[in-house]
Coordinates of C-alpha atoms in Angstrom, one line a residue:
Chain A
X1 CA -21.1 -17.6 -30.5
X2 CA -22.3 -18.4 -34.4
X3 CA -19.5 -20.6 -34.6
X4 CA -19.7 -24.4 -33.9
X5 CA -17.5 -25.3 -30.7
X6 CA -15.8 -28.9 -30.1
X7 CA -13.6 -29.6 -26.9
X8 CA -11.0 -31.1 -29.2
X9 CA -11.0 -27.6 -31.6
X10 CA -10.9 -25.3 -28.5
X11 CA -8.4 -27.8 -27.2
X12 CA -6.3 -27.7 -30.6
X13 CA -6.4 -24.1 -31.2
X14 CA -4.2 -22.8 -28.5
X15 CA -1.8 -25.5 -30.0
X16 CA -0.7 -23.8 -33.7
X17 CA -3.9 -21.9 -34.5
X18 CA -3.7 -19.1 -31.7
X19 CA -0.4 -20.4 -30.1
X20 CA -0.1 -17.6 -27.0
X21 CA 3.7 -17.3 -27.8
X22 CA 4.4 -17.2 -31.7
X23 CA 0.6 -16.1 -33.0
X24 CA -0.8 -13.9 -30.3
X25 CA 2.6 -12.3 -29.0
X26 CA 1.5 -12.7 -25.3
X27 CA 3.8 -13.4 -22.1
X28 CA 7.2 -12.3 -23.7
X29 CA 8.6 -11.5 -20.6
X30 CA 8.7 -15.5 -19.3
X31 CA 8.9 -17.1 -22.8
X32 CA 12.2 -14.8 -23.3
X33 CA 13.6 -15.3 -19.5
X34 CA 13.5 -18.8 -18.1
X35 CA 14.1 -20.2 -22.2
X36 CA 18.1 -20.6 -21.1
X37 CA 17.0 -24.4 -20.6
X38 CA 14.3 -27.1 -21.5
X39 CA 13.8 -28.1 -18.0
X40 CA 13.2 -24.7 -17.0
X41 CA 10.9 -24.1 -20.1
X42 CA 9.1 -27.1 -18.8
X43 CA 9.0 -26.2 -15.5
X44 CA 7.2 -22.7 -16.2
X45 CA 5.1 -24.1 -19.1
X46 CA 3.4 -26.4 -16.4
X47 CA 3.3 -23.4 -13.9
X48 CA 1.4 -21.9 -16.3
X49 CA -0.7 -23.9 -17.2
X50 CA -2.0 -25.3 -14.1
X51 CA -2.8 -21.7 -13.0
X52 CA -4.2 -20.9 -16.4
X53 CA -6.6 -23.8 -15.8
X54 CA -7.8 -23.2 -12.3
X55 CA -8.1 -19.5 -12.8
X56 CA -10.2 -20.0 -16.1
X57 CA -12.6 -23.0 -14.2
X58 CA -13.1 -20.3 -11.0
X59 CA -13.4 -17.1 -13.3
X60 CA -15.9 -18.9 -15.7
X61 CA -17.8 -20.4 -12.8
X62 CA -18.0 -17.0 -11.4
X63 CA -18.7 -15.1 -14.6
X64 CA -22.1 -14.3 -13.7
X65 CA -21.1 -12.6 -9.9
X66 CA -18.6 -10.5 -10.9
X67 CA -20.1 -7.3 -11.8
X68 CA -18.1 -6.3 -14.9
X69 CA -17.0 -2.9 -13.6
X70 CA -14.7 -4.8 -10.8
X71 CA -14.2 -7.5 -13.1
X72 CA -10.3 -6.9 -13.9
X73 CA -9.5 -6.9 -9.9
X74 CA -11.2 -9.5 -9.4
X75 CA -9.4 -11.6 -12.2
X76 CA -6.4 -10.4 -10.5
X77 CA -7.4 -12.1 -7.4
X78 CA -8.3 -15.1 -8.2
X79 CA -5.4 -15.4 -10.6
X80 CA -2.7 -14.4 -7.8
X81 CA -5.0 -16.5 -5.4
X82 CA -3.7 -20.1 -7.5
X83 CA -0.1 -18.3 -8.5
X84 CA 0.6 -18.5 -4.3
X85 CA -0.5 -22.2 -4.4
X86 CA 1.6 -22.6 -6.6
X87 CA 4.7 -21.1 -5.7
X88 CA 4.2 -22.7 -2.3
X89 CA 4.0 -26.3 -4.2
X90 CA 6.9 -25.4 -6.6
X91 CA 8.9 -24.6 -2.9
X92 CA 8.0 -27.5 -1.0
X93 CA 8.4 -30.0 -3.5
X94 CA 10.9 -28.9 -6.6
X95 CA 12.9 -26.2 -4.5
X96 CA 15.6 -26.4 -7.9
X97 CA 13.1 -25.0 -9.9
X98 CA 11.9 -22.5 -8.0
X99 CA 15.9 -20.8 -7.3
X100 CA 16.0 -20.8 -11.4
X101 CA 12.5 -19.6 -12.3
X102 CA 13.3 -17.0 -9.1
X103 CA 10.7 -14.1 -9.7
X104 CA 9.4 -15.0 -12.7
X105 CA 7.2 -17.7 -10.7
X106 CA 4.9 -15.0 -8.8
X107 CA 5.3 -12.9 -11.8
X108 CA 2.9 -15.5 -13.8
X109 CA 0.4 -13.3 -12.2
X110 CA 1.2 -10.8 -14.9
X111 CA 1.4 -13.0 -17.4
X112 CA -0.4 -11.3 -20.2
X113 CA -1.9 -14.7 -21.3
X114 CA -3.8 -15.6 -17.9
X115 CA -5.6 -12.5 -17.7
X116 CA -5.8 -12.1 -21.3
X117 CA -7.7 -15.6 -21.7
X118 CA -10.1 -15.0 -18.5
X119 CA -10.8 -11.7 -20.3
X120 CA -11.3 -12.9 -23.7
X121 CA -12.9 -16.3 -23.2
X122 CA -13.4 -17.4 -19.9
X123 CA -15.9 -14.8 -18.1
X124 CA -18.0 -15.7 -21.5
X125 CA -18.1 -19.8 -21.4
X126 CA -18.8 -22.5 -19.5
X127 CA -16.6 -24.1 -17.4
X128 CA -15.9 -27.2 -19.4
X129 CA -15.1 -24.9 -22.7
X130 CA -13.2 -22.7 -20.1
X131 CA -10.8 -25.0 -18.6
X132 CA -10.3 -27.2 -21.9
X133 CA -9.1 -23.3 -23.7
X134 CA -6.9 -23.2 -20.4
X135 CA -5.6 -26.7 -21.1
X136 CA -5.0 -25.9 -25.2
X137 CA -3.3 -22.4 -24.2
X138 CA -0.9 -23.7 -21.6
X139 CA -0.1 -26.8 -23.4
X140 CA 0.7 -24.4 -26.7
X141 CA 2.9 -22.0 -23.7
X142 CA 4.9 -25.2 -22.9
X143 CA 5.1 -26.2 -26.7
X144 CA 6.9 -22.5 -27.5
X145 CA 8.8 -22.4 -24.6
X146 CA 10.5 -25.8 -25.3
X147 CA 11.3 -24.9 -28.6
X148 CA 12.7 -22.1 -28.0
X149 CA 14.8 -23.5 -25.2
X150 CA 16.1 -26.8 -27.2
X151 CA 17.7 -23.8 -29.3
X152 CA 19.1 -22.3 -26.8
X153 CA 20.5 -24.9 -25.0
X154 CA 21.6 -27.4 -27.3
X155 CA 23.5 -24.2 -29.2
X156 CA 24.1 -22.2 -26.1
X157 CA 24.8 -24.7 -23.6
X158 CA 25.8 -28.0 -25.5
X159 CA 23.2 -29.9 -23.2
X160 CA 19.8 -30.8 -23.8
X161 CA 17.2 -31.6 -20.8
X162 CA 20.2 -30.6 -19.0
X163 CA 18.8 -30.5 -14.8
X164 CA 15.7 -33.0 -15.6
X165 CA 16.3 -34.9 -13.2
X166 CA 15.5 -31.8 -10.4
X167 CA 12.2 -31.4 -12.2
X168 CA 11.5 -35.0 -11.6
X169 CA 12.5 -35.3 -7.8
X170 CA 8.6 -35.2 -6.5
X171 CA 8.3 -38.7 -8.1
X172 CA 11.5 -40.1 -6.1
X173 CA 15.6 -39.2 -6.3
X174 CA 16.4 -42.0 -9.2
X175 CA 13.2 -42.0 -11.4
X176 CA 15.5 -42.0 -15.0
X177 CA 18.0 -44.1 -13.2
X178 CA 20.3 -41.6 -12.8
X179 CA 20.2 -40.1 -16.4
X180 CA 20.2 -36.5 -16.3
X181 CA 20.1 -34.9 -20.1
X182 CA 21.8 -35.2 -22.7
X183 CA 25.8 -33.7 -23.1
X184 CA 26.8 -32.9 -25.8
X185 CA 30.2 -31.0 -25.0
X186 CA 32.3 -33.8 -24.8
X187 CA 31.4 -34.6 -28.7
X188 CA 31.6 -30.7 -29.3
X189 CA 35.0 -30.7 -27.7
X190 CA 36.4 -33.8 -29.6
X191 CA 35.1 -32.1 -33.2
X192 CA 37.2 -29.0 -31.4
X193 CA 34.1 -26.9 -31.3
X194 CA 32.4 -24.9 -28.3
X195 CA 28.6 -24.2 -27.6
X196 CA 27.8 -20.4 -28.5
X197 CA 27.3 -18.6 -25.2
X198 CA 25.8 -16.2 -26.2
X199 CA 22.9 -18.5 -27.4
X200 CA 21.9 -18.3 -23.3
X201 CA 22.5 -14.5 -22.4
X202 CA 19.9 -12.1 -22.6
X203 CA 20.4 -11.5 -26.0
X204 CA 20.6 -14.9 -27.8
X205 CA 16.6 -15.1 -26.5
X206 CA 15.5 -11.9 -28.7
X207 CA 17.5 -13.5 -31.3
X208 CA 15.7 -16.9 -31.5
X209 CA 12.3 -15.7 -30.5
X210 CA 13.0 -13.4 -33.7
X211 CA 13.9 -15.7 -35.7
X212 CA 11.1 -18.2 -34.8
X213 CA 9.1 -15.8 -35.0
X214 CA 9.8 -15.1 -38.6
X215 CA 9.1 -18.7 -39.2
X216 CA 5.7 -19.0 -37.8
X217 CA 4.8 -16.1 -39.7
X218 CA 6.0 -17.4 -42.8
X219 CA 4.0 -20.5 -42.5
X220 CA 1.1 -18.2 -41.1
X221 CA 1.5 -16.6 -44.3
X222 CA 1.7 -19.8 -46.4
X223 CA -1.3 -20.7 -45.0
X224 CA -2.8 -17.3 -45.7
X225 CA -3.3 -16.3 -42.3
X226 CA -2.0 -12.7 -40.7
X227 CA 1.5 -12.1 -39.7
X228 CA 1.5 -11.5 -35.5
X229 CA 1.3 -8.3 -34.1
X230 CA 1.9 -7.2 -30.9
X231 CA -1.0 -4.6 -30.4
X232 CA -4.1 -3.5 -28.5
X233 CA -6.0 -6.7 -29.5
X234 CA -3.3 -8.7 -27.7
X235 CA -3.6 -6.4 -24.7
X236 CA -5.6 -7.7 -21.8
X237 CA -5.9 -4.2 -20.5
X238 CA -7.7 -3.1 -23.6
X239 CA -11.4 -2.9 -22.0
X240 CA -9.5 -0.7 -19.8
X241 CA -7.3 1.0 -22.0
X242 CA -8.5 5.2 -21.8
X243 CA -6.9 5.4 -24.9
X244 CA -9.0 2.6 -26.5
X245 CA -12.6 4.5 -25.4
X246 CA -10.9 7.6 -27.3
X247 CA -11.1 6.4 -30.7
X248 CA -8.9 3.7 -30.6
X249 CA -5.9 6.2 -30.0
X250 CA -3.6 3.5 -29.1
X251 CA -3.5 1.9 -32.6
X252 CA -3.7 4.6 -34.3
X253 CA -0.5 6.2 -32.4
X254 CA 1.5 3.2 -33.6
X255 CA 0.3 3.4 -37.6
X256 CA 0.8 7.1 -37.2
X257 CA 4.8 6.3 -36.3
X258 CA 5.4 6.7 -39.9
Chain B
X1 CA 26.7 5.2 -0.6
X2 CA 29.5 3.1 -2.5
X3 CA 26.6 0.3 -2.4
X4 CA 23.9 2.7 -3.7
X5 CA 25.2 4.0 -6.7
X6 CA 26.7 0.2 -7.5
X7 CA 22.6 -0.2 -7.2
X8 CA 21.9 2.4 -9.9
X9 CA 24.5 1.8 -12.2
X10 CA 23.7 -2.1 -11.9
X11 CA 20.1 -0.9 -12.2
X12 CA 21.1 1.2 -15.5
X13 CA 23.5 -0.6 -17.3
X14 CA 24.8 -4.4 -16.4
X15 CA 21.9 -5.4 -14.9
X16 CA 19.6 -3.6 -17.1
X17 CA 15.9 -4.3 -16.1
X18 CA 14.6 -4.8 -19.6
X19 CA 17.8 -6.2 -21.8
X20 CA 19.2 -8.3 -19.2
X21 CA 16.9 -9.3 -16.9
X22 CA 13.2 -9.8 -19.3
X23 CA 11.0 -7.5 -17.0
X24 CA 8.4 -5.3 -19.3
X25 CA 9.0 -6.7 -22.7
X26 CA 5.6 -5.9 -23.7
X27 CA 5.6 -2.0 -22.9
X28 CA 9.6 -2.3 -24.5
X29 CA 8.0 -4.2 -27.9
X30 CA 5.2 -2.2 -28.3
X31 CA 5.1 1.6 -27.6
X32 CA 8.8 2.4 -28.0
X33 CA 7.9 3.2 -32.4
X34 CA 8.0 6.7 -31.5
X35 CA 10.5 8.4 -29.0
X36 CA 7.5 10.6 -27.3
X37 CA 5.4 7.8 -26.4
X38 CA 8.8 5.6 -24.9
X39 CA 9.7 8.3 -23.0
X40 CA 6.0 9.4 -21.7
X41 CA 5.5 5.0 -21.1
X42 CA 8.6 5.4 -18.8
X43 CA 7.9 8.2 -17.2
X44 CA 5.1 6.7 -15.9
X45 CA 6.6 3.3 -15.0
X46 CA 9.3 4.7 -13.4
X47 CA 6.9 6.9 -11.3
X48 CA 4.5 3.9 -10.3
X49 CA 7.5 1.8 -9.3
X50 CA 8.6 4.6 -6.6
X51 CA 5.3 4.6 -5.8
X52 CA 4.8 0.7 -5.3
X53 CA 8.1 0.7 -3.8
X54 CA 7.1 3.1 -1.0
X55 CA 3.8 1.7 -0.6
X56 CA 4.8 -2.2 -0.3
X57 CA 7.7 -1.8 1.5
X58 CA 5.7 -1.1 5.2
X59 CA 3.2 -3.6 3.8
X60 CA 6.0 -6.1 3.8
X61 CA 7.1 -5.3 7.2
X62 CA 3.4 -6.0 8.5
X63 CA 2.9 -9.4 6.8
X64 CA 6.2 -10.7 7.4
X65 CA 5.8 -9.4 10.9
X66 CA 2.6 -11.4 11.1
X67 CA 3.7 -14.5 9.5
X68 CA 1.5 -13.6 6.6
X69 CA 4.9 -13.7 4.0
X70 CA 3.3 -16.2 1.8
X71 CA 0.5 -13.3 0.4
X72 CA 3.2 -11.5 -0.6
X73 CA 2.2 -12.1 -4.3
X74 CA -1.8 -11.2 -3.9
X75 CA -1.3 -7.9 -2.1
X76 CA 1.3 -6.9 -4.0
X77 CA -0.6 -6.9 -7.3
X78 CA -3.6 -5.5 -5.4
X79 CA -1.6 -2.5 -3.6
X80 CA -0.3 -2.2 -7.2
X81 CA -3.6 -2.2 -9.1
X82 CA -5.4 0.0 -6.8
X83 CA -2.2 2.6 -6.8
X84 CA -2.4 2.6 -10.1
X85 CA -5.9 3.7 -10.2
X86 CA -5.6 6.4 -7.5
X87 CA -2.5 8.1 -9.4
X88 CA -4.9 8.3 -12.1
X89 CA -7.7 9.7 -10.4
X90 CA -5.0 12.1 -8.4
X91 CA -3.8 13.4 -11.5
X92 CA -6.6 13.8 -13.7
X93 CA -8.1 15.7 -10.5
X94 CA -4.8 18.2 -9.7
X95 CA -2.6 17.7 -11.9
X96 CA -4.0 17.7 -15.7
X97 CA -1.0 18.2 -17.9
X98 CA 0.8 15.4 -16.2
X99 CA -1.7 13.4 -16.8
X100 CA -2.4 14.0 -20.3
X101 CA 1.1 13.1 -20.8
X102 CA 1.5 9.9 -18.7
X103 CA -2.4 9.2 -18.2
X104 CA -3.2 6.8 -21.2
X105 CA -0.3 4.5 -20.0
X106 CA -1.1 4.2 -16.7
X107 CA -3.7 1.4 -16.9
X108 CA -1.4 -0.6 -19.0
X109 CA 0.9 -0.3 -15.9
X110 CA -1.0 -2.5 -13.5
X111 CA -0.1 -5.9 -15.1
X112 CA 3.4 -4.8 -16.7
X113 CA 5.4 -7.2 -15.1
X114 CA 8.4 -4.7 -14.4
X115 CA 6.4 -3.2 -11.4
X116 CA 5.4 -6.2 -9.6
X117 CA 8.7 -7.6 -10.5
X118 CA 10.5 -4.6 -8.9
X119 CA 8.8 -4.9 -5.9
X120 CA 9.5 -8.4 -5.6
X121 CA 13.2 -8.5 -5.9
X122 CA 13.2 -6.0 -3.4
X123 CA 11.7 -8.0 -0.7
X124 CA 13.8 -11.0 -2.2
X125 CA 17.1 -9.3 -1.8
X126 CA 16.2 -8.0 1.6
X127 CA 17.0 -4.3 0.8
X128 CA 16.5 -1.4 3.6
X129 CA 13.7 1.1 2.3
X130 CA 16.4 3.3 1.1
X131 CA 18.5 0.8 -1.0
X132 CA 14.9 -0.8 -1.9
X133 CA 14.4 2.9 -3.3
X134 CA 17.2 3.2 -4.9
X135 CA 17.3 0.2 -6.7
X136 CA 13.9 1.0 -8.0
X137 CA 15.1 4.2 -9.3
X138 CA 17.9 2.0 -11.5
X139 CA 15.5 -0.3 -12.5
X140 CA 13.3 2.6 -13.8
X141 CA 16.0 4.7 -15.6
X142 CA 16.8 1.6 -17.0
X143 CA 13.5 0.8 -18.5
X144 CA 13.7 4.2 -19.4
X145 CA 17.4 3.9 -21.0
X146 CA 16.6 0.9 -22.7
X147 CA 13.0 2.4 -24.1
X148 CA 14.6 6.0 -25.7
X149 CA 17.7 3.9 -27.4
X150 CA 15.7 1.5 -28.5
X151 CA 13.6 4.3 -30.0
X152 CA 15.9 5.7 -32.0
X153 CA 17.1 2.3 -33.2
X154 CA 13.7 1.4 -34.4
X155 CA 13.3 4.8 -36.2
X156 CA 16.5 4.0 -37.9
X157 CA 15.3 0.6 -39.2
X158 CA 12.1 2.2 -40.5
X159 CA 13.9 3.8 -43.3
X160 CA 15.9 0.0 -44.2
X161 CA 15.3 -2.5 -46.8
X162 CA 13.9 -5.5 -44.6
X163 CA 13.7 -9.1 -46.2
X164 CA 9.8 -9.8 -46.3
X165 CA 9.5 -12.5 -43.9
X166 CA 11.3 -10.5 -41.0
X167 CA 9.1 -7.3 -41.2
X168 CA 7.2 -6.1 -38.4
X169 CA 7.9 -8.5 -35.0
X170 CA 10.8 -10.6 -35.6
X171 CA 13.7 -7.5 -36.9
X172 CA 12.4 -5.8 -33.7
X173 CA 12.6 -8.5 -32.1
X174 CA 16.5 -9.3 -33.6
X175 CA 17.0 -5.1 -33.2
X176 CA 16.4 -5.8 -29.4
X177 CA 18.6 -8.7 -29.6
X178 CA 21.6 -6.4 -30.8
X179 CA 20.9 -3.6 -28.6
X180 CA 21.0 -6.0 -25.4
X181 CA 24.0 -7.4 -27.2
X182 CA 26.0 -4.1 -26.9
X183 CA 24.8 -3.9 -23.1
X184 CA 26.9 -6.9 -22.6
X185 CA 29.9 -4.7 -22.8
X186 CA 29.4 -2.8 -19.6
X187 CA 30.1 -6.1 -17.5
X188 CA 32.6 -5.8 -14.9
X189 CA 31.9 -2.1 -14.7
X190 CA 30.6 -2.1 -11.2
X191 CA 33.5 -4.1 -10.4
X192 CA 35.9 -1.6 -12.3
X193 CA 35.0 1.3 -10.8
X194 CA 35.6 -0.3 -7.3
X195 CA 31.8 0.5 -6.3
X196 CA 31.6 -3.4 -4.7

């Protein structure tokens, strides 16, 4: 640890620098899945986040008890351990957001950018450092996932914070007095127009996550930084990875698909 | 039976674990370059789903049995984690050639969220241990379906003339995009065939 550490650069990095979603190509799986709507992007973003927080706090305040043979399990644990609180709190007090995230809310245990950050960075800082990177990462989760779902459903939907309102309910029934998103179809309608559909199936997310994609790496690129990769740096499992220990086998069985 | 092969053919094609449904993106992005290592990657997932399937399902019995339905989540991804590392012991042990075919995948299994996902819609969807099985099975030749074409569609595009910005990531990326496109038109086929 040459390098000089603020809270406000590890804060700022999970923003653009090392964004989870568009520079380090981790948690497709969600970003691609629960993107059919803001609310729903928001929803999982702050799911995520609050478990990436309070797994990174316990893991780094633990770093020095957990032998590191055990130390993926154990990761695991703790990480499934908040995802349950969670889901319970997500039940009991925004039920609507818990019937459209459906499995993908326990399935944050697999999120690739939990266990990737407790790997990489929490079981080797302090707690402060640890749950300020937690913060950064699952604020720059939430940033992805929203853009990606204002594409898809202002174009795939004609709505935009379509459902807010359920996301809200915990503070009382009529918190935006009654305003519930923006509609659009009426205006598309009148122009005689209709939202793309298939902007919200399956295959309208790979299509914007590519094309976004493309455009962080051309800025990435303007600013003379790498193009993402999805490889075995991204890969939580790596330290684990059989094929890592031999040689780095795993990379080099991608660059030899030639 | 009707309701079983509706589960596999949902599993396969309308439903399709990875093109429709988001489960294992990672595993489907990044080792399906070359058609060996899709196949072997699937082989493997397919095998620890069964597994997990087998395994959790009693498990589930017990802790909704017990009022214990709320750890569903944490002893899930345990039971999953430490199967995971007994099949790789197991086979190393008895069964070598298997596992030098499937054994450098199987600790990327563990958090590849089409297992634990598997194994929670089950419980979700309240299946008996055979349709719970079964639907497993769909969800895993799925994967498996979805791996292989995609395979061959990427070592088509390795021979194209790519615009510089899309390279690597985002054409895979819009590749998948068209290949869960053309999976679109198998809706209604369950439907069709009078299986519901």
């Amino acid at each position: 640890m040459a390098e000089k550490k603020s809270l406000g650069k590890e804060f700022t990095k999970g923003l653009i620098k090392e964004n989870p979603v568009l520079r380090l190509v981790l948690g497709t799986c969600p970003t691609l899945a629960v993107t059919t709507s803001v609310t729903n992007a928001i929803g999982m973003g702050i799911a995520a986040t609050i478990v990436l927080v309070c797994s990174n706090i316990v893991i780094s305040a633990l770093r020095k008890v957990i032998p590191s043979k055990v130390r993926i399990p154990a990761f695991i644990v703790v990480i499934a351990s908040f995802v349950t609180i969670v889901q319970m709190l997500v039940k009991a007090f925004v039920p609507a957001l818990d019937t459209a995230l459906g499995a993908f809310l326990p399935l944050i245990v697999v999120n690739c950018i939990i266990l990737g950050r407790a790997e990489a960075y929490a079981s080797k800082n302090s707690i402060i450092y640890s749950a300020v990177d937690g913060l950064g990462m699952g604020v720059g989760f939430t940033a992805a996932l929203c853009l990606m779902g204002t594409f898809r459903e202002v174009l795939g939907a004609g709505t935009f914070l379509a459902g807010i309102q359920d996301l809200l309910v915990l503070f009382g029934d009529n918190v935006l007095g009654g305003w519930n998103g923006f509609d659009f179809n009426g205006a598309l309608e009148f122009a005689g127009l209709q939202p793309i559909t298939l902007f919200i199936l399956p295959a309208g997310g790979f299509f914007v996550f590519g094309i976004l994609m493309a455009v962080a790496n051309k800025i990435a690129d303007g600013m003379g930084k790498p193009k993402a990769v999805l490889g075995c740096a991204s890969c939580p499992m790596a330290a684990h990875c059989t094929s890592k220990k031999e040689d780095s086998k795993c990379n080099k069985k991608e660059a030899d698909a030639v | 039976m009707k309701y079983l092969i509706a589960l596999l053919v949902m599993g396969l094609l309308t439903n399709n674990f990875v093109l429709s449904k988001f489960y294992g993106i990672c595993p489907f992005l990044g080792v399906s370059k070359k058609l060996n290592t899709a196949v072997g990657m699937s082989a493997a997932v397919i095998f620890v789903m069964l597994m997990a399937t087998a395994a959790t399902y009693p498990i589930n019995q017990l802790l909704v049995k017990n009022d214990l339905a709320f750890l569903q989540t944490v002893v899930f991804i345990l039971v999953i984690a430490a199967l995971v590392q007994m099949v790789e012991i197991v086979l190393k042990k008895f069964m070598k050639p298997l596992y030098n075919a499937l054994g450098i995948y199987l600790p990327l299994i563990t958090t590849n969220c089409a297992v634990l996902g598997v194994v929670l819609l089950n419980v979700d969807e309240g299946y008996t241990f055979v349709q719970a099985m079964v639907n497993t099975l769909g969800a895993g030749l799925g994967f498996m379906l979805a791996m292989v074409l995609f395979a061959g569609v990427r070592k088509k595009m390795e021979n194209c003339d790519i615009p510089e910005f899309l390279q690597g990531l985002p054409i895979t990326l819009i590749a998948a995009s068209l290949v869960s496109l053309s999976f679109l038109g198998f809706g209604g086929i369950v439907e069709g065939m009078g299986l519901i």
